[in-house]
Amino acid sequence: MKTFQPQPGFVVQAYQFALDPNVTQEAALRSHCGAARAAYNWAVGWVTAAWWQRKAEESYGIPEAELTPWRPWSLPALRKTFNEVKKTDPRFADWWQENSKEAYNTGLANAAAAFDNYAKSNNGKRKGARMGMPRRKSKHHARLACRFTTGTIRVEPDRRHVTLPRLGTIRTHEKTRKLQRRIVNGTARVLSATVRHDRGRWFVSFQVEVKRETTKVARCDVTVGVDLGVKVLAVMADSAGEIRYIPNPAHYDSALKVIKRLSRRVCRRQGPDRRTGQKPSKRWLKANAERTRIHHRVANLRADALHKLTTTIGSEYGTVVMEDLNVAGMLKNRRLARRIADAGFGEIRRQLTYKSEWNRYRTVVASRWYPSSKTCSNCGAVKAKLPLHIRVFRCDGLDCGLVMDRDENAARNLAALAAACSTGTGVAGDLGTRVPKPRGADQKTRTTRQARKDPAGRAGGAKPTHSRTETRDLHQDTTTQLGLW
């Protein structure tokens, strides 16, 4: 899809409003979201059919030149083919005219992005975990969402209604004065609108190009290091010597007792069962809606607290230093996963990153391998080990003897990292400082040599073992154009 580049002085941000559709409008919303899912499933099936056909033909010994040609997955190609088959395909012929073309374009665009991400991940051009092949979306589990980029997309002057293509004018649950006032003044332009169903409610999000005045930070020459945690959400240590502790609101833990009680109530009532065709009872729907409201409230409280925290940090300091935390790996710890997810480490970093363009402050991300907690903020000595249950840092240096809270020490090191990166002094916090690795841990993957032994147990010649990066490169050289088989 088209990527919008904001003009100088403009930023692209979102305005979200809850909707109050009537019965007819809600049915139309579900129809559009279902059309997007159907177009996505068609694109996945159309592209992968050629892949499996080629694999079957290769098993029969058919030469490469005679194999079924690859089917393109770009958005223009998918859109062109879909427009040709939608009038004759029995899956769409009877009802495709009931929805806006933007609904089908949403599904095709999502499919094109999914295939592109899969190809890049399979070829080593995409960071993160290896992605699998795109799969069909289930009717019962897929999130209902649809995006509109053309047509009548308007915020009504009464500030209580929005107009969308083919859906008409829908009443909003809250006033839209924040966006409508900017549109009237000529400081905002709506680019697209996305409707989605989340936690039992319908929402509309407008992607808007907004003229935003750059806000100067209060202390542009002060650097702050932000160390995130579970017991204390954030410990901030700035270059001026000020230390601030931000307690963790723990919204989910506060509501956990009520959620458990409501969950037991839902389980005791007759719920839906797709295997037997059993319909949920009215008492189950009522109890489930009450539980959903609690989850929705917790999510809103968390989002409000994180926005207030990041806005406060971004409006005060000129340089913000954060950690590159492996949140996905941290969530695998079953003892801390719930509290880590409730804290929202990744959301804090995301908000600080995009808000830096609004207030023009600098963000520095420390390396994931930088030992901020193990390094003494006073003398620079680095501990070999520092278990997580030890919350007080005690320096092992003979002439230091620093005793400090573990998180405060890490925040001080992060604050010093910004100056070390710019000056390259080699002191504690510099990326070039060499630290001991007692367990041999390193972010680099090396080529190792493993000694071979004969059946008698005598050491023989060395057998080279390829590193992960080398193995991936060798795999790319031996695979086909898409790296699939």
Short mmCIF file of C-alpha atoms in Angstrom, two decimals:
data_model
loop_
_atom_site.label_atom_id
_atom_site.label_comp_id
_atom_site.label_asym_id
_atom_site.label_seq_id
_atom_site.Cartn_x
_atom_site.Cartn_y
_atom_site.Cartn_z
CA MET A 1 0.00 0.00 0.00
CA LYS A 2 1.02 3.61 -0.43
CA THR A 3 3.33 4.97 2.24
CA PHE A 4 2.69 8.56 3.16
CA GLN A 5 5.66 10.83 3.79
CA PRO A 6 4.67 13.78 5.98
CA GLN A 7 5.55 17.27 4.84
CA PRO A 8 8.03 19.38 6.81
CA GLY A 9 6.38 20.31 10.08
CA PHE A 10 3.78 17.52 9.73
CA VAL A 11 3.66 14.15 11.46
CA VAL A 12 1.42 11.13 10.84
CA GLN A 13 -0.52 10.05 13.91
CA ALA A 14 -3.74 8.24 14.72
CA TYR A 15 -7.01 9.34 16.28
CA GLN A 16 -9.17 6.54 17.64
CA PHE A 17 -12.84 6.75 18.57
CA ALA A 18 -15.33 4.18 19.83
CA LEU A 19 -18.40 3.61 17.68
CA ASP A 20 -22.05 3.02 18.56
CA PRO A 21 -23.43 1.37 15.40
CA ASN A 22 -27.03 0.21 15.13
CA VAL A 23 -27.96 -3.37 14.22
CA THR A 24 -27.85 -2.76 10.45
CA GLN A 25 -24.54 -0.93 10.62
CA GLU A 26 -22.96 -3.61 12.79
CA ALA A 27 -24.01 -6.27 10.28
CA ALA A 28 -22.42 -4.18 7.50
CA LEU A 29 -19.23 -3.79 9.55
CA ARG A 30 -18.99 -7.54 10.07
CA SER A 31 -19.66 -8.12 6.37
CA HIS A 32 -16.80 -5.83 5.35
CA CYS A 33 -14.40 -7.46 7.81
CA GLY A 34 -15.48 -10.90 6.61
CA ALA A 35 -14.89 -9.83 3.01
CA ALA A 36 -11.34 -8.77 3.94
CA ARG A 37 -10.73 -12.18 5.51
CA ALA A 38 -12.17 -14.00 2.47
CA ALA A 39 -9.94 -12.02 0.08
CA TYR A 40 -6.92 -12.82 2.26
CA ASN A 41 -7.71 -16.54 2.26
CA TRP A 42 -8.20 -16.50 -1.52
CA ALA A 43 -4.81 -14.83 -2.05
CA VAL A 44 -3.06 -17.32 0.24
CA GLY A 45 -4.67 -20.27 -1.50
CA TRP A 46 -4.01 -18.91 -5.01
CA VAL A 47 -0.30 -18.30 -4.41
CA THR A 48 0.48 -21.43 -2.40
CA ALA A 49 -1.36 -23.68 -4.88
CA ALA A 50 1.41 -23.04 -7.40
CA TRP A 51 4.05 -23.79 -4.75
CA TRP A 52 2.60 -27.19 -3.89
CA GLN A 53 2.03 -27.98 -7.57
CA ARG A 54 5.71 -27.30 -8.31
CA LYS A 55 6.74 -29.50 -5.39
CA ALA A 56 4.57 -32.35 -6.69
CA GLU A 57 5.93 -31.96 -10.22
CA GLU A 58 9.51 -31.99 -8.94
CA SER A 59 8.82 -35.31 -7.20
CA TYR A 60 7.85 -36.75 -10.60
CA GLY A 61 11.14 -35.68 -12.14
CA ILE A 62 9.75 -32.91 -14.35
CA PRO A 63 12.56 -30.55 -15.43
CA GLU A 64 12.72 -26.99 -14.09
CA ALA A 65 11.78 -25.36 -17.37
CA GLU A 66 8.49 -27.29 -17.57
CA LEU A 67 7.33 -26.69 -13.99
CA THR A 68 4.28 -24.62 -13.18
CA PRO A 69 5.36 -20.96 -13.16
CA TRP A 70 5.51 -19.02 -9.91
CA ARG A 71 2.50 -16.88 -9.13
CA PRO A 72 3.31 -13.30 -8.08
CA TRP A 73 2.20 -12.07 -4.67
CA SER A 74 2.57 -8.32 -5.14
CA LEU A 75 -0.51 -6.24 -4.37
CA PRO A 76 -1.09 -5.04 -7.98
CA ALA A 77 -0.86 -8.62 -9.28
CA LEU A 78 -3.20 -9.99 -6.62
CA ARG A 79 -5.67 -7.17 -7.18
CA LYS A 80 -5.69 -7.68 -10.95
CA THR A 81 -6.26 -11.43 -10.70
CA PHE A 82 -8.91 -11.07 -7.98
CA ASN A 83 -10.91 -8.59 -10.08
CA GLU A 84 -10.88 -11.13 -12.92
CA VAL A 85 -12.12 -14.10 -10.89
CA LYS A 86 -14.49 -12.49 -8.37
CA LYS A 87 -17.36 -12.35 -10.86
CA THR A 88 -17.16 -16.05 -11.75
CA ASP A 89 -15.75 -17.64 -8.61
CA PRO A 90 -18.68 -19.21 -6.69
CA ARG A 91 -17.10 -18.08 -3.42
CA PHE A 92 -17.60 -14.40 -4.33
CA ALA A 93 -20.00 -14.19 -7.30
CA ASP A 94 -23.19 -13.87 -5.22
CA TRP A 95 -22.15 -11.28 -2.64
CA TRP A 96 -18.97 -9.40 -3.59
CA GLN A 97 -20.98 -6.32 -4.65
CA GLU A 98 -22.42 -5.89 -1.15
CA ASN A 99 -19.15 -4.50 0.25
CA SER A 100 -16.76 -1.73 -0.63
CA LYS A 101 -13.77 -2.55 -2.80
CA GLU A 102 -11.60 -1.33 0.09
CA ALA A 103 -12.61 -4.41 2.09
CA TYR A 104 -11.15 -6.77 -0.50
CA ASN A 105 -8.14 -4.52 -0.95
CA THR A 106 -7.46 -4.81 2.79
CA GLY A 107 -7.25 -8.60 2.62
CA LEU A 108 -5.11 -8.59 -0.52
CA ALA A 109 -2.72 -6.01 0.97
CA ASN A 110 -2.35 -8.09 4.16
CA ALA A 111 -1.64 -11.20 2.09
CA ALA A 112 0.98 -9.40 -0.01
CA ALA A 113 2.68 -8.14 3.16
CA ALA A 114 2.59 -11.63 4.71
CA PHE A 115 4.25 -13.25 1.69
CA ASP A 116 6.83 -10.48 1.51
CA ASN A 117 7.71 -10.87 5.20
CA TYR A 118 7.94 -14.64 4.80
CA ALA A 119 10.31 -14.38 1.83
CA LYS A 120 12.54 -11.84 3.59
CA SER A 121 12.63 -13.92 6.76
CA ASN A 122 13.43 -17.09 4.84
CA ASN A 123 16.28 -15.34 3.00
CA GLY A 124 17.75 -13.81 6.15
CA LYS A 125 16.76 -10.22 5.28
CA ARG A 126 14.28 -9.82 8.15
CA LYS A 127 15.20 -9.61 11.81
CA GLY A 128 13.52 -11.65 14.50
CA ALA A 129 12.33 -15.23 14.65
CA ARG A 130 11.89 -17.20 11.44
CA MET A 131 8.42 -16.71 9.98
CA GLY A 132 6.39 -19.54 8.55
CA MET A 133 4.29 -19.66 5.41
CA PRO A 134 1.13 -17.52 5.46
CA ARG A 135 -1.88 -19.55 6.52
CA ARG A 136 -5.61 -19.10 6.10
CA LYS A 137 -7.47 -17.11 8.73
CA SER A 138 -10.17 -18.85 10.71
CA LYS A 139 -13.65 -17.39 10.72
CA HIS A 140 -13.92 -17.92 14.47
CA HIS A 141 -10.53 -16.58 15.58
CA ALA A 142 -9.49 -13.91 13.08
CA ARG A 143 -9.66 -10.31 14.28
CA LEU A 144 -12.34 -8.27 12.56
CA ALA A 145 -10.69 -5.30 10.83
CA CYS A 146 -11.03 -3.38 7.58
CA ARG A 147 -9.16 -0.37 6.21
CA PHE A 148 -10.48 2.38 3.93
CA THR A 149 -8.06 4.50 1.90
CA THR A 150 -10.38 5.98 -0.75
CA GLY A 151 -13.96 7.13 -0.91
CA THR A 152 -15.95 9.24 1.51
CA ILE A 153 -13.97 9.36 4.76
CA ARG A 154 -15.24 12.26 6.83
CA VAL A 155 -15.62 13.48 10.41
CA GLU A 156 -19.00 15.19 10.62
CA PRO A 157 -19.25 18.80 11.87
CA ASP A 158 -21.59 17.78 14.73
CA ARG A 159 -18.57 15.98 16.29
CA ARG A 160 -20.64 12.89 17.08
CA HIS A 161 -20.68 11.06 13.72
CA VAL A 162 -18.19 9.73 11.15
CA THR A 163 -18.86 8.77 7.53
CA LEU A 164 -17.19 5.79 5.86
CA PRO A 165 -17.52 4.32 2.32
CA ARG A 166 -20.57 2.07 1.85
CA LEU A 167 -21.16 2.08 5.62
CA GLY A 168 -22.65 5.54 5.76
CA THR A 169 -22.76 7.80 8.80
CA ILE A 170 -22.11 6.05 12.13
CA ARG A 171 -22.50 7.59 15.55
CA THR A 172 -19.43 7.75 17.78
CA HIS A 173 -19.50 6.95 21.46
CA GLU A 174 -17.34 9.99 22.25
CA LYS A 175 -16.94 13.41 20.73
CA THR A 176 -14.53 13.87 17.84
CA ARG A 177 -13.77 17.54 18.57
CA LYS A 178 -9.99 16.97 18.89
CA LEU A 179 -9.77 15.87 15.26
CA GLN A 180 -12.61 17.90 13.81
CA ARG A 181 -11.19 21.16 15.18
CA ARG A 182 -7.86 20.49 13.46
CA ILE A 183 -9.54 19.63 10.17
CA VAL A 184 -11.52 22.88 10.22
CA ASN A 185 -8.36 24.89 10.97
CA GLY A 186 -6.53 23.23 8.08
CA THR A 187 -3.85 21.66 10.30
CA ALA A 188 -4.91 18.04 9.70
CA ARG A 189 -5.70 15.84 6.72
CA VAL A 190 -7.27 12.38 6.97
CA LEU A 191 -5.31 9.76 5.02
CA SER A 192 -7.17 6.54 5.86
CA ALA A 193 -9.59 4.98 8.34
CA THR A 194 -9.54 1.53 9.93
CA VAL A 195 -12.50 -0.09 11.68
CA ARG A 196 -11.91 -3.01 14.02
CA HIS A 197 -13.74 -5.01 16.65
CA ASP A 198 -11.89 -5.31 19.93
CA ARG A 199 -13.05 -6.41 23.39
CA GLY A 200 -16.70 -6.37 22.39
CA ARG A 201 -16.70 -2.87 20.86
CA TRP A 202 -16.22 -1.30 17.46
CA PHE A 203 -13.51 1.33 16.99
CA VAL A 204 -12.46 3.56 14.13
CA SER A 205 -8.88 4.81 13.82
CA PHE A 206 -8.05 7.69 11.51
CA GLN A 207 -4.55 7.98 10.11
CA VAL A 208 -4.05 11.73 9.99
CA GLU A 209 -1.31 13.99 8.73
CA VAL A 210 -1.13 16.65 11.44
CA LYS A 211 0.80 19.89 11.60
CA ARG A 212 2.56 19.68 14.93
CA GLU A 213 4.67 22.39 16.48
CA THR A 214 7.98 21.15 17.84
CA THR A 215 7.97 21.33 21.63
CA LYS A 216 11.33 22.19 23.15
CA VAL A 217 12.34 19.99 26.06
CA ALA A 218 12.77 21.58 29.48
CA ARG A 219 16.39 20.47 29.97
CA CYS A 220 17.94 19.84 26.58
CA ASP A 221 21.48 19.39 27.97
CA VAL A 222 20.52 16.68 30.49
CA THR A 223 20.78 12.96 29.74
CA VAL A 224 18.61 10.39 31.49
CA GLY A 225 19.03 6.64 31.70
CA VAL A 226 15.81 4.62 32.01
CA ASP A 227 16.07 1.18 33.59
CA LEU A 228 12.82 -0.81 33.37
CA GLY A 229 11.76 -3.34 35.93
CA VAL A 230 8.84 -5.27 37.38
CA LYS A 231 8.67 -4.17 41.02
CA VAL A 232 9.57 -0.60 40.05
CA LEU A 233 8.41 0.19 36.54
CA ALA A 234 11.23 2.63 35.74
CA VAL A 235 14.26 4.01 37.55
CA MET A 236 15.52 7.23 35.96
CA ALA A 237 18.99 8.61 36.67
CA ASP A 238 20.02 11.79 34.86
CA SER A 239 23.40 13.40 34.33
CA ALA A 240 22.50 16.12 36.86
CA GLY A 241 22.51 13.54 39.66
CA GLU A 242 18.75 13.27 40.17
CA ILE A 243 17.19 9.84 40.77
CA ARG A 244 13.49 9.13 40.23
CA TYR A 245 11.58 5.93 40.97
CA ILE A 246 8.36 5.29 39.02
CA PRO A 247 6.28 2.64 40.83
CA ASN A 248 4.63 -0.08 38.80
CA PRO A 249 0.84 0.43 38.78
CA ALA A 250 0.32 -3.32 38.17
CA HIS A 251 -3.16 -2.78 36.75
CA TYR A 252 -3.69 -6.42 35.82
CA ASP A 253 -2.60 -7.75 39.22
CA SER A 254 -4.96 -5.28 40.90
CA ALA A 255 -7.88 -6.60 38.87
CA LEU A 256 -6.81 -10.25 38.90
CA LYS A 257 -9.05 -11.20 41.83
CA VAL A 258 -12.12 -9.81 40.07
CA ILE A 259 -11.11 -11.41 36.74
CA LYS A 260 -10.77 -14.83 38.39
CA ARG A 261 -14.18 -14.51 40.01
CA LEU A 262 -15.82 -13.49 36.74
CA SER A 263 -14.00 -16.25 34.84
CA ARG A 264 -15.38 -18.86 37.25
CA ARG A 265 -18.84 -17.41 36.69
CA VAL A 266 -18.43 -17.70 32.91
CA CYS A 267 -17.24 -21.31 33.18
CA ARG A 268 -20.27 -22.33 35.22
CA ARG A 269 -22.68 -21.18 32.54
CA GLN A 270 -23.56 -22.70 29.20
CA GLY A 271 -21.11 -21.39 26.63
CA PRO A 272 -20.78 -21.92 22.88
CA ASP A 273 -19.48 -25.18 21.47
CA ARG A 274 -18.72 -25.36 17.74
CA ARG A 275 -18.34 -29.14 17.78
CA THR A 276 -21.92 -29.78 18.88
CA GLY A 277 -23.44 -26.56 17.57
CA GLN A 278 -24.42 -25.45 21.06
CA LYS A 279 -25.38 -21.80 21.35
CA PRO A 280 -24.34 -19.69 24.37
CA SER A 281 -27.00 -18.86 26.90
CA LYS A 282 -28.01 -15.30 27.67
CA ARG A 283 -26.51 -15.61 31.16
CA TRP A 284 -23.19 -16.69 29.62
CA LEU A 285 -23.22 -13.73 27.22
CA LYS A 286 -23.93 -11.37 30.10
CA ALA A 287 -21.14 -12.80 32.27
CA ASN A 288 -18.66 -12.82 29.41
CA ALA A 289 -19.46 -9.20 28.57
CA GLU A 290 -18.84 -8.22 32.19
CA ARG A 291 -15.46 -9.97 32.17
CA THR A 292 -14.58 -8.30 28.87
CA ARG A 293 -15.29 -4.87 30.35
CA ILE A 294 -12.77 -5.52 33.11
CA HIS A 295 -10.10 -6.53 30.59
CA HIS A 296 -10.88 -3.44 28.52
CA ARG A 297 -10.57 -1.19 31.56
CA VAL A 298 -7.21 -2.72 32.52
CA ALA A 299 -5.88 -2.19 29.00
CA ASN A 300 -7.03 1.44 28.98
CA LEU A 301 -5.47 2.14 32.38
CA ARG A 302 -2.19 0.63 31.23
CA ALA A 303 -2.13 2.63 28.01
CA ASP A 304 -2.93 5.85 29.88
CA ALA A 305 -0.14 5.29 32.43
CA LEU A 306 2.47 4.48 29.77
CA HIS A 307 1.55 7.53 27.68
CA LYS A 308 1.83 9.80 30.71
CA LEU A 309 5.22 8.32 31.62
CA THR A 310 6.73 8.59 28.15
CA THR A 311 5.34 12.09 27.61
CA THR A 312 6.88 13.24 30.88
CA ILE A 313 10.27 11.79 29.96
CA GLY A 314 10.22 13.14 26.41
CA SER A 315 9.25 16.67 27.45
CA GLU A 316 11.99 17.06 30.07
CA TYR A 317 15.26 15.48 28.90
CA GLY A 318 17.35 16.15 25.81
CA THR A 319 18.76 12.61 25.58
CA VAL A 320 17.03 9.40 26.64
CA VAL A 321 19.00 6.14 26.95
CA MET A 322 17.06 2.85 26.90
CA GLU A 323 17.91 -0.83 26.91
CA ASP A 324 17.39 -3.23 24.02
CA LEU A 325 15.47 -5.78 26.05
CA ASN A 326 14.62 -9.23 24.70
CA VAL A 327 11.00 -9.02 25.75
CA ALA A 328 9.98 -12.13 23.76
CA GLY A 329 12.63 -14.15 25.58
CA MET A 330 11.70 -12.68 28.95
CA LEU A 331 8.08 -13.73 28.46
CA LYS A 332 9.20 -17.37 28.37
CA ASN A 333 9.90 -17.16 32.11
CA ARG A 334 6.66 -18.53 33.49
CA ARG A 335 7.25 -16.92 36.89
CA LEU A 336 7.55 -13.38 35.55
CA ALA A 337 5.70 -13.50 32.23
CA ARG A 338 2.43 -12.04 33.53
CA ARG A 339 4.10 -9.08 35.28
CA ILE A 340 6.44 -8.38 32.37
CA ALA A 341 3.52 -8.33 29.94
CA ASP A 342 1.57 -6.05 32.28
CA ALA A 343 4.49 -3.60 32.53
CA GLY A 344 4.68 -3.09 28.75
CA PHE A 345 8.46 -2.80 28.21
CA GLY A 346 8.19 -2.88 24.43
CA GLU A 347 5.42 -0.26 24.39
CA ILE A 348 7.51 2.13 26.49
CA ARG A 349 10.38 1.94 24.03
CA ARG A 350 8.06 2.33 21.04
CA GLN A 351 6.42 5.43 22.46
CA LEU A 352 9.72 7.03 23.45
CA THR A 353 11.01 6.40 19.94
CA TYR A 354 8.20 7.99 17.95
CA LYS A 355 7.67 10.84 20.41
CA SER A 356 11.30 11.84 19.92
CA GLU A 357 10.26 13.23 16.52
CA TRP A 358 7.68 15.46 18.22
CA ASN A 359 9.92 16.99 20.90
CA ARG A 360 13.23 16.64 19.03
CA TYR A 361 15.10 14.79 21.77
CA ARG A 362 17.73 12.14 21.11
CA THR A 363 17.22 8.47 21.87
CA VAL A 364 20.10 6.06 22.47
CA VAL A 365 19.49 2.30 22.64
CA ALA A 366 22.05 0.33 24.63
CA SER A 367 23.21 -2.95 23.22
CA ARG A 368 21.44 -6.04 24.46
CA TRP A 369 24.81 -7.35 25.61
CA TYR A 370 25.78 -4.21 27.51
CA PRO A 371 26.14 -5.18 31.24
CA SER A 372 24.36 -2.19 32.76
CA SER A 373 23.46 -4.03 35.99
CA LYS A 374 26.84 -5.73 36.45
CA THR A 375 28.98 -2.61 35.92
CA CYS A 376 29.88 -0.38 38.84
CA SER A 377 28.74 3.16 38.12
CA ASN A 378 31.54 4.56 40.30
CA CYS A 379 34.75 2.75 39.28
CA GLY A 380 33.69 0.82 36.18
CA ALA A 381 34.43 -2.67 37.51
CA VAL A 382 32.30 -5.41 35.97
CA LYS A 383 30.98 -8.36 37.95
CA ALA A 384 31.21 -11.84 36.48
CA LYS A 385 27.72 -12.79 37.71
CA LEU A 386 24.81 -10.98 39.27
CA PRO A 387 21.73 -13.16 39.81
CA LEU A 388 18.33 -11.61 39.43
CA HIS A 389 17.32 -12.16 43.07
CA ILE A 390 20.17 -9.94 44.31
CA ARG A 391 18.63 -6.47 44.34
CA VAL A 392 21.58 -4.58 45.89
CA PHE A 393 24.75 -3.98 43.90
CA ARG A 394 28.00 -4.28 45.91
CA CYS A 395 31.19 -3.39 44.08
CA ASP A 396 34.07 -5.87 44.43
CA GLY A 397 36.71 -3.21 43.86
CA LEU A 398 39.21 -2.76 46.69
CA ASP A 399 39.16 1.04 46.56
CA CYS A 400 35.47 1.48 45.74
CA GLY A 401 33.05 -0.43 47.95
CA LEU A 402 29.96 1.04 46.29
CA VAL A 403 26.67 -0.22 47.72
CA MET A 404 23.60 0.84 45.73
CA ASP A 405 20.24 -0.36 44.54
CA ARG A 406 20.69 -2.59 41.53
CA ASP A 407 18.26 -0.69 39.29
CA GLU A 408 19.65 2.70 40.28
CA ASN A 409 23.17 1.54 39.42
CA ALA A 410 21.96 0.32 36.02
CA ALA A 411 20.20 3.63 35.34
CA ARG A 412 23.39 5.56 36.15
CA ASN A 413 25.36 3.40 33.72
CA LEU A 414 22.78 3.97 31.01
CA ALA A 415 22.98 7.73 31.54
CA ALA A 416 26.78 7.55 31.21
CA LEU A 417 26.45 5.50 28.03
CA ALA A 418 25.31 8.48 25.95
CA ALA A 419 28.46 10.46 26.76
CA ALA A 420 30.66 7.39 26.26
CA CYS A 421 29.18 6.74 22.82
CA SER A 422 29.81 10.32 21.67
CA THR A 423 33.30 10.74 23.17
CA GLY A 424 34.62 7.19 23.05
CA THR A 425 36.47 7.55 26.36
CA GLY A 426 36.52 3.86 27.15
CA VAL A 427 35.06 4.35 30.62
CA ALA A 428 32.21 2.38 32.10
CA GLY A 429 29.35 2.42 29.65
CA ASP A 430 31.44 2.72 26.49
CA LEU A 431 30.42 0.23 23.85
CA GLY A 432 34.05 -0.54 23.16
CA THR A 433 34.87 -1.54 26.72
CA ARG A 434 35.87 -5.19 27.00
CA VAL A 435 34.14 -7.08 29.79
CA PRO A 436 34.86 -10.61 31.02
CA LYS A 437 32.62 -13.40 29.77
CA PRO A 438 33.01 -16.26 32.26
CA ARG A 439 30.50 -18.47 30.45
CA GLY A 440 31.73 -17.60 26.97
CA ALA A 441 28.54 -15.71 26.12
CA ASP A 442 28.88 -13.47 23.09
CA GLN A 443 26.55 -12.00 20.50
CA LYS A 444 28.75 -13.29 17.66
CA THR A 445 28.51 -16.75 16.15
CA ARG A 446 31.91 -18.25 15.43
CA THR A 447 33.07 -21.17 13.33
CA THR A 448 34.04 -23.93 15.75
CA ARG A 449 36.13 -27.04 15.22
CA GLN A 450 35.15 -30.23 16.94
CA ALA A 451 37.65 -33.03 17.37
CA ARG A 452 36.59 -36.33 15.83
CA LYS A 453 37.25 -39.63 17.48
CA ASP A 454 37.51 -43.04 15.95
CA PRO A 455 35.62 -46.01 17.38
CA ALA A 456 38.59 -46.72 19.67
CA GLY A 457 38.29 -43.35 21.32
CA ARG A 458 41.46 -41.79 19.88
CA ALA A 459 41.28 -38.16 18.78
CA GLY A 460 41.35 -37.78 15.06
CA GLY A 461 41.21 -34.92 12.61
CA ALA A 462 39.19 -31.80 13.27
CA LYS A 463 35.83 -31.55 11.61
CA PRO A 464 34.73 -27.99 10.80
CA THR A 465 31.29 -27.00 11.98
CA HIS A 466 29.55 -24.16 10.22
CA SER A 467 28.13 -21.27 12.22
CA ARG A 468 24.46 -20.38 12.07
CA THR A 469 25.15 -17.49 9.67
CA GLU A 470 27.28 -19.64 7.36
CA THR A 471 24.68 -22.41 7.34
CA ARG A 472 21.99 -19.91 6.36
CA ASP A 473 24.17 -18.60 3.50
CA LEU A 474 24.82 -22.14 2.26
CA HIS A 475 21.10 -22.88 2.41
CA GLN A 476 20.32 -19.81 0.33
CA ASP A 477 22.78 -20.88 -2.35
CA THR A 478 21.15 -24.28 -2.73
CA THR A 479 17.49 -23.26 -2.63
CA THR A 480 15.29 -22.07 -5.44
CA GLN A 481 14.26 -18.55 -6.30
CA LEU A 482 11.93 -18.17 -3.31
CA GLY A 483 13.91 -20.38 -0.94
CA LEU A 484 10.91 -22.57 -0.27
CA TRP A 485 12.00 -26.15 -0.81
#
